[in-house]
XYZ file of C-alpha atoms in Angstrom:
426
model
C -19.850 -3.845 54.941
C -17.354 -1.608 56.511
C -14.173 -3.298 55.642
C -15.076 -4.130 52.385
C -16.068 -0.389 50.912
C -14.792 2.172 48.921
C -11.363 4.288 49.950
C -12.146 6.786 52.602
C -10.943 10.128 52.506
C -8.858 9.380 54.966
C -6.963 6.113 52.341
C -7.173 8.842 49.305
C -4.995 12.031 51.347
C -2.535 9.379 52.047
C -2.340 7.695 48.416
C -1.536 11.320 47.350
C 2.135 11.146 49.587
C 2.972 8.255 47.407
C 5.951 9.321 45.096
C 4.963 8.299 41.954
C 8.474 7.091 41.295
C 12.051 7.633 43.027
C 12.901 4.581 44.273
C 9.712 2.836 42.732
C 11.771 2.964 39.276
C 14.330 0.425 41.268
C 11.254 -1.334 42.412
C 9.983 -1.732 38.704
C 12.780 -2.894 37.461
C 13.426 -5.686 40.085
C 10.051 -6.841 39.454
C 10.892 -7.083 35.316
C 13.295 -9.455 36.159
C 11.439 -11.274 38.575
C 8.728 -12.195 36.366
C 11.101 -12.680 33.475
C 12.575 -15.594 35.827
C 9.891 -16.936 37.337
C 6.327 -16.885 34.470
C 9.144 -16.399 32.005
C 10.799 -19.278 33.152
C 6.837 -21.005 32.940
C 6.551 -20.389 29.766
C 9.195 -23.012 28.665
C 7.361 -25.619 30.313
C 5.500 -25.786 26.533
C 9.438 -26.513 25.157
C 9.818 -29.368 27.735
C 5.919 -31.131 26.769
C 6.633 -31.072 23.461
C 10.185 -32.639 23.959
C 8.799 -35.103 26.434
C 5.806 -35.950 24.225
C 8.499 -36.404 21.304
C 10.529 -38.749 23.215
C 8.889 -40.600 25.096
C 10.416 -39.267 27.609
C 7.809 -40.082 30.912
C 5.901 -43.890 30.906
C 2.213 -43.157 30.682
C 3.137 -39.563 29.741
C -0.142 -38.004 27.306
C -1.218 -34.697 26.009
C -3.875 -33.911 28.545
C -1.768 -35.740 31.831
C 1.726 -33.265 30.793
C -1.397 -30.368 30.543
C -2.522 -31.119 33.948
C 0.839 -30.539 35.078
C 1.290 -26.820 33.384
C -2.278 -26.150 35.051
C -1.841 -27.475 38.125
C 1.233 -25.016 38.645
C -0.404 -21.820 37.910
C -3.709 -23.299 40.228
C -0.709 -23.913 43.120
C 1.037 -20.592 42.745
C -2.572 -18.986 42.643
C -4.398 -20.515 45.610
C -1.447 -19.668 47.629
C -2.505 -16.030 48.458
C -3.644 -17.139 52.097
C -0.258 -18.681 53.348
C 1.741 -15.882 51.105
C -0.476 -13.376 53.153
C -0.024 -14.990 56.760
C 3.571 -15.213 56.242
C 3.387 -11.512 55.107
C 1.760 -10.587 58.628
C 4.018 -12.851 60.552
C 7.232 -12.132 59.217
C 7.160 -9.379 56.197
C 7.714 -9.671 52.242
C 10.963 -10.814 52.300
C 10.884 -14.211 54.459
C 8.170 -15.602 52.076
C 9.504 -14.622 48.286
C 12.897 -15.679 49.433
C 10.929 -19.314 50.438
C 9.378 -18.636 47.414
C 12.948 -18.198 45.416
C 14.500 -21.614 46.610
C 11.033 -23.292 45.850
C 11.284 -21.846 42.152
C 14.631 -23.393 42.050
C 14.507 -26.617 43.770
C 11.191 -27.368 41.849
C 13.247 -26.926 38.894
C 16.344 -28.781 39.347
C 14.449 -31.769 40.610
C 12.211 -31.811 37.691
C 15.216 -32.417 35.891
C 16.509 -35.243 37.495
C 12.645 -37.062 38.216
C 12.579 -40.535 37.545
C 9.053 -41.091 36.447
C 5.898 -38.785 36.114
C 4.636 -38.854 39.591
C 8.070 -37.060 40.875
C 7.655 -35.003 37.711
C 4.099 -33.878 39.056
C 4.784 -33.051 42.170
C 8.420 -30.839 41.602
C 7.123 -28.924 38.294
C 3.830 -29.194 39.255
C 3.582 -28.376 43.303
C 7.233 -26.953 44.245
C 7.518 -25.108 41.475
C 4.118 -23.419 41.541
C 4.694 -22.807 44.970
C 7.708 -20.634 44.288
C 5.831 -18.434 41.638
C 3.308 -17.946 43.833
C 4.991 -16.818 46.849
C 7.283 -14.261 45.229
C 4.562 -13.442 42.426
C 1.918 -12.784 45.683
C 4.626 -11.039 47.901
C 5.732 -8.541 46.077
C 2.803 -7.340 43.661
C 1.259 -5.456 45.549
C 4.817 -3.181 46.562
C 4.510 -1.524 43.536
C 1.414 -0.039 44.715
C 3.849 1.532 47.644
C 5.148 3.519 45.496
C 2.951 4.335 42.303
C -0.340 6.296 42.262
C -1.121 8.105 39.501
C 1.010 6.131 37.249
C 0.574 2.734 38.916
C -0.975 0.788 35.814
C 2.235 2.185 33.894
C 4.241 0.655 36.538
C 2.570 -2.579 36.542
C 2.986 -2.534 33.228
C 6.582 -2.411 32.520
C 7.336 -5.096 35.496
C 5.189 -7.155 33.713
C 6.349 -6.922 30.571
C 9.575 -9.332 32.110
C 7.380 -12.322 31.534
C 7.576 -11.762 28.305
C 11.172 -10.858 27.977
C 11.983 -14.123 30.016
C 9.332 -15.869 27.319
C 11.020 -14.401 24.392
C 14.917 -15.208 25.692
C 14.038 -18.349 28.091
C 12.256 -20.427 25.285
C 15.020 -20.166 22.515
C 17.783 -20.856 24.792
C 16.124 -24.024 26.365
C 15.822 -24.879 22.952
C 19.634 -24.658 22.235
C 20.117 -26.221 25.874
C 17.864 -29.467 24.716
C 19.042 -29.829 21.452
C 23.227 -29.501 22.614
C 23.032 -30.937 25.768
C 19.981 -32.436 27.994
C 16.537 -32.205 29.236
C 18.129 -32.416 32.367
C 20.817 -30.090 32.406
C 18.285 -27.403 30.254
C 16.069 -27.511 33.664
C 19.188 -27.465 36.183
C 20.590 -24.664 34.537
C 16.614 -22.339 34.379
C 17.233 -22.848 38.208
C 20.152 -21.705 38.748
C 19.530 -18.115 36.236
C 16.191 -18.059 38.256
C 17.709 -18.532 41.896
C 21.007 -15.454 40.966
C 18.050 -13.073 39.738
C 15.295 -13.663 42.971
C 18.183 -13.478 45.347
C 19.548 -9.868 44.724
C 15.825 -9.136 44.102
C 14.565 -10.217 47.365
C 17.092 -7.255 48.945
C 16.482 -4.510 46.814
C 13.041 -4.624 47.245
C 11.480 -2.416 50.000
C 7.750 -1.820 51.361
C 5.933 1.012 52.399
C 3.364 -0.527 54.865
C 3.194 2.161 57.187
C 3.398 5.091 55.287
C 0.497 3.262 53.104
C -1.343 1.772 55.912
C -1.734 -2.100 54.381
C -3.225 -4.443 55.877
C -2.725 -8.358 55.524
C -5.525 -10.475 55.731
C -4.777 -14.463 54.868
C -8.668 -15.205 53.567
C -10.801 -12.205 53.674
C -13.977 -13.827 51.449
C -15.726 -10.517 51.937
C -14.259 -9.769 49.231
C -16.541 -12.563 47.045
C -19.679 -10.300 47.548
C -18.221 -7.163 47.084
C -20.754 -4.894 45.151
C -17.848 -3.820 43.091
C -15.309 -5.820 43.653
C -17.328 -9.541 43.076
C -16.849 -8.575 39.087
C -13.618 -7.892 39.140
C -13.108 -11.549 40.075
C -15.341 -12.728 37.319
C -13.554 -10.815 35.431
C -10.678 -12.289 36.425
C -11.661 -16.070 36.018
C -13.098 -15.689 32.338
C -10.038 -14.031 31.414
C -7.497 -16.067 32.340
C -9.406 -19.052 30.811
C -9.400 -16.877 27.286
C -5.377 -16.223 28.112
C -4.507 -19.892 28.816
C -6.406 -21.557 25.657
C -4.583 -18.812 23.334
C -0.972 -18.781 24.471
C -1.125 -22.826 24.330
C -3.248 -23.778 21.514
C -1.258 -21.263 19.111
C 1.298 -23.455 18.063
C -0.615 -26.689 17.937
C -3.278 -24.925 15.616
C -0.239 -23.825 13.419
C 1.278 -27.319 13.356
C -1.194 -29.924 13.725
C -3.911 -27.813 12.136
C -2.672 -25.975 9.135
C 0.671 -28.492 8.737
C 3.238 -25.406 9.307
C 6.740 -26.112 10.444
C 8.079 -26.719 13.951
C 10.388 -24.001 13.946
C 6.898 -21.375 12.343
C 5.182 -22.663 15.358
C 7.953 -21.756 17.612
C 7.884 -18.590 16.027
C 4.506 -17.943 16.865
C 5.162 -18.240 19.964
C 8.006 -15.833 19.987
C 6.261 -13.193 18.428
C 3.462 -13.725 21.425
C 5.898 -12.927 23.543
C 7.483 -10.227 21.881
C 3.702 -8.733 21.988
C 3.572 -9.089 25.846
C 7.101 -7.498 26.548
C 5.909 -4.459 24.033
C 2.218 -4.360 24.778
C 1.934 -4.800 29.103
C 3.710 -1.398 29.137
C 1.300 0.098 26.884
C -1.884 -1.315 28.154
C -0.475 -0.051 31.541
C -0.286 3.677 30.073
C -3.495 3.193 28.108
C -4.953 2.792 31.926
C -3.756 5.450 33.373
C -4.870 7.926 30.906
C -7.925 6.577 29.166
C -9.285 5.070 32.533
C -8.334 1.547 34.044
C -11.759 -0.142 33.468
C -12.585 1.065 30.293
C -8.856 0.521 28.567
C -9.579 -3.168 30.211
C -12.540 -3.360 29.377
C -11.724 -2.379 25.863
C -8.976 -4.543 25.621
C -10.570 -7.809 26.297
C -13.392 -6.876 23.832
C -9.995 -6.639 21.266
C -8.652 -10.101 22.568
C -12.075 -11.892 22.290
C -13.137 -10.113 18.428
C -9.461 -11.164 17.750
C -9.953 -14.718 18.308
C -13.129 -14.800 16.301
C -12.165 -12.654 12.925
C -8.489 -13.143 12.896
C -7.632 -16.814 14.511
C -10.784 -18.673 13.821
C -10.275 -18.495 9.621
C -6.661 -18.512 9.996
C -5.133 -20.549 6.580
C -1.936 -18.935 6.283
C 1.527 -18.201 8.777
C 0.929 -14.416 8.142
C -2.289 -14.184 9.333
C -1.207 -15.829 12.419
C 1.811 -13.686 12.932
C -1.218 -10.840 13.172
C -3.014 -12.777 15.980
C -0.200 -13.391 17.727
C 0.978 -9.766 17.849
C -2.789 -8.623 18.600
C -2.730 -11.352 21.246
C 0.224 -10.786 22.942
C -0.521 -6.850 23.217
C -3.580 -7.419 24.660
C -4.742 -11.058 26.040
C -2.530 -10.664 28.981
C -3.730 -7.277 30.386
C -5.123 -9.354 33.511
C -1.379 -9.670 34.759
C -0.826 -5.466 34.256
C -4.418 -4.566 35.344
C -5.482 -6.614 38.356
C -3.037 -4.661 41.061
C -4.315 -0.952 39.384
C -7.989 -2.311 39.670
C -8.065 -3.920 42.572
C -7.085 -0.229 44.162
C -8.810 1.555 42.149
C -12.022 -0.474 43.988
C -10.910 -0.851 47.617
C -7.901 1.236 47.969
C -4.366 0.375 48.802
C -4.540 -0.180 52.087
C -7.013 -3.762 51.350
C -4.743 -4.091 48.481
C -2.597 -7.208 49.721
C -6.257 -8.713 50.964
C -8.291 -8.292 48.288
C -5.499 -9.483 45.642
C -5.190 -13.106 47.630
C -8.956 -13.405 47.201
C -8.988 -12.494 43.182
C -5.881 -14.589 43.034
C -7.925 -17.565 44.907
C -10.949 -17.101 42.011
C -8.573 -17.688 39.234
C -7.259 -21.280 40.864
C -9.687 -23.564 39.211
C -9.896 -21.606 35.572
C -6.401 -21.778 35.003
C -6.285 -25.716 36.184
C -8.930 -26.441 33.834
C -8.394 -23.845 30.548
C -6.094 -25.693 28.387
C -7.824 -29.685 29.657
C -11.211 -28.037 28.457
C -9.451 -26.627 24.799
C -7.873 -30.539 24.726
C -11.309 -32.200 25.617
C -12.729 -29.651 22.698
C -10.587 -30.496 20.465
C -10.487 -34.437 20.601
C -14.556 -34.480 20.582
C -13.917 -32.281 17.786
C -11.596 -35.072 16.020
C -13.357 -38.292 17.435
C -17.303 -37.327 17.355
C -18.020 -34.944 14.657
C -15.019 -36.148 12.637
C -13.503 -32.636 11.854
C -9.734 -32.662 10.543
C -7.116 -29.876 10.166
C -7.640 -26.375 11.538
C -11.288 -26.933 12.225
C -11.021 -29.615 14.772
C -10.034 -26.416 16.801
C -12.946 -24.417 15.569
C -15.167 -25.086 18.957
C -11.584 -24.048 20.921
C -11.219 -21.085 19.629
C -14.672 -20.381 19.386
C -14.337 -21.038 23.907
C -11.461 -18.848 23.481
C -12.812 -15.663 21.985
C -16.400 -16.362 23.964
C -14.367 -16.190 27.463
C -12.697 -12.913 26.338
C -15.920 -10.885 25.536
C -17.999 -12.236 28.403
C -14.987 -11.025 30.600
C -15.013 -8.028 29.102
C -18.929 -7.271 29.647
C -18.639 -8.749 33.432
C -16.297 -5.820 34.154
C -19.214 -3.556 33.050
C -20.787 -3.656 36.318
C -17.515 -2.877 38.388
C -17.486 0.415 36.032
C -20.877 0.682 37.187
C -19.934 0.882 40.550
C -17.474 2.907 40.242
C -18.841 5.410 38.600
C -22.432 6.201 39.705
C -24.244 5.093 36.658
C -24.633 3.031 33.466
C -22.172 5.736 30.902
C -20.235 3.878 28.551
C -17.764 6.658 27.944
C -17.612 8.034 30.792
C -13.610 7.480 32.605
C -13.560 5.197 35.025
């Protein structure tokens, strides 16, 4: 299928006019500080469970209903590739992130002030996984505008802001909840995420033309893609691995070995410590060692590291190490997807192709952390397991997801490449 092949020649002379920097460096850093603001900003939504859960705070509120929330904004912001797209076409990037920016912040604010779960649900839940996806969608594939050769390295560093945001965000919505409200703590995440995405939304430029991208709202071609078809199975294993780890790590640390809040908290500061250090790294390992093999190679690290290093866990330090190891590596979806996907079609299908991977990771992430719950209680109600090995059959999940995404990226390196070589750069 025509539309749906490798780069031509014709895409690969004009990826070699892109300038590898210059303004992209601008470009890079508004993006740091967009993710910081926006899956940053997500990543406190674990602060605000727990408080709820403490508290009371929602009638009818449970474990698995306030984890249906957290996954049904990721599967919102995901599945929105077609709309981001179409607006895209119709209007450019900047009409839909900055619809994308007051969603991030209205969803936000009127969490804050919900009455009861339902309004809950649908501002954290549907307006605010809106906004992430419309300025996550929009402007991910820019970078690609203006990055060739060191595009993974690029990626990287702009995503290394959702860890920053993680690693700030989270300890001052602590201090926020503890001195003030649960309603004020979300009012004020709007209003830092609103005076970032605003500024953002006018320093960022595009390079359609000179790049030649195309926006397509649903192009499912992209499903059977000979090479690009694994790249999506990549894509929906891994994020199932990512989701379990980054919210089971604290529970297993609390509720399974009986450490501390404030340990588990640190746990997950040290996570995202690992992101904001490792997403730049993994993005350089790609660029030098090969993008599908340093992925590739990376999940096999994030699934062995579940198994050997979480799995017979007894002690804080040991899950310090996990957390680092996890952090560097478990999120390499979010720095590699943009290098692969034009790597495999080319930049000009870039925008396209993204909305359809983006599409294939909708029902994973809904379901990750439900499934790691539903594990876990049959783990604690049917075969009667206590303490850290109720979460054995989680974690076991966990680490499973992040080798068989690993070896279902094989193929695309197949593809790629010509032939079966393990070593061989691809």
């Amino acid at each position: 299928m025509e539309d749906a092949a490798s780069p031509t020649p014709l895409e690969r002379i004009k990826s070699s006019t892109v300038p590898d920097g210059g303004y992209g460096w601008v470009i890079v850093g508004c993006m740091l500080c967009i993710n910081a603001v926006t899956w940053g900003v997500n990543t406190t939504y674990g602060v605000y469970s727990a408080y709820y859960l403490q508290h009371n705070y929602f009638a009818g509120g449970s474990t698995l209903r306030y984890a249906w929330v957290g996954g049904l904004c990721v599967a919102v912001s995901l599945s929105s590739g077609p709309l981001a797209n179409y607006l895209v076409g119709k209007f450019g990037f900047r009409t839909p992130f900055l619809i994308g920016a007051v969603c991030v912040c209205v969803g936000q604010c009127c969490a804050g002030i919900a009455p009861n779960y339902g309004v809950f649900l649908v501002c954290q839940g549907l307006i605010f996984g809106l906004g992430l996806g419309l300025t996550m969608i929009v402007a991910q594939p820019l970078l690609a505008h203006w990055f060739d050769r060191r595009l993974a390295l690029a990626q990287g560093i702009a995503n290394a802001g959702s860890g920053v945001g993680a690693l700030i965000l989270s300890n001052t919505t602590r201090v926020v909840l503890q001195r003030i409200d649960v309603k004020w703590s979300l009012v004020i995440n709007g209003l830092i995420s609103i005076s970032v995405l605003l500024p953002a939304a006018f320093l960022l430029r595009a390079r359609d033309q000179h790049v030649g991208m195309r926006s397509h709202p649903l192009k499912i071609s992209y499903l059977w893609h000979p090479g690009y078809m694994w790249v999506c199975l990549w894509g929906a294993f891994s994020i199932m691995a990512y989701f379990v780890a980054i919210y089971s790590l604290a529970s297993f640390a609390t509720s399974g070995l009986g450490l501390t809040q404030t340990q588990g908290a640190a746990l997950q500061s040290i996570l995202a410590a690992g992101q904001a250090i490792g997403r730049p790294c993994v993005g350089w390992a790609l660029d030098k060692g090969g993008r599908i093999n340093m992925t590739l190679s990376a999940y096999l690290i994030t699934g062995l590291s579940c198994l050997v290093i979480w799995l017979p866990a007894k002690s804080f330090g040991v899950l310090i190490l996990f957390a680092l190891v996890q952090g560097l590596v478990g999120g390499t979806l979010w720095s590699a997807a943009t290098p692969l996907t034009a790597k495999i079609v080319g930049v000009k299908e870039l925008r396209s192709a993204l909305g359809i991977l983006w599409l294939a990771l909708v029902i994973p992430s809904l379901v990750a952390q439900p499934i790691a719950i539903a594990l876990l209680d049959h783990s604690e109600r049917v075969l009667g397991r206590k303490g850290p090995e109720a979460y054995y059959i989680s974690i076991g999940f966990c680490g499973g997801m992040g080798i068989a995404s690993a070896l279902l990226l094989y193929p695309a390196k197949r593809w790629i490449q010509g032939d079966w070589k393990v070593l061989k750069v691809a």
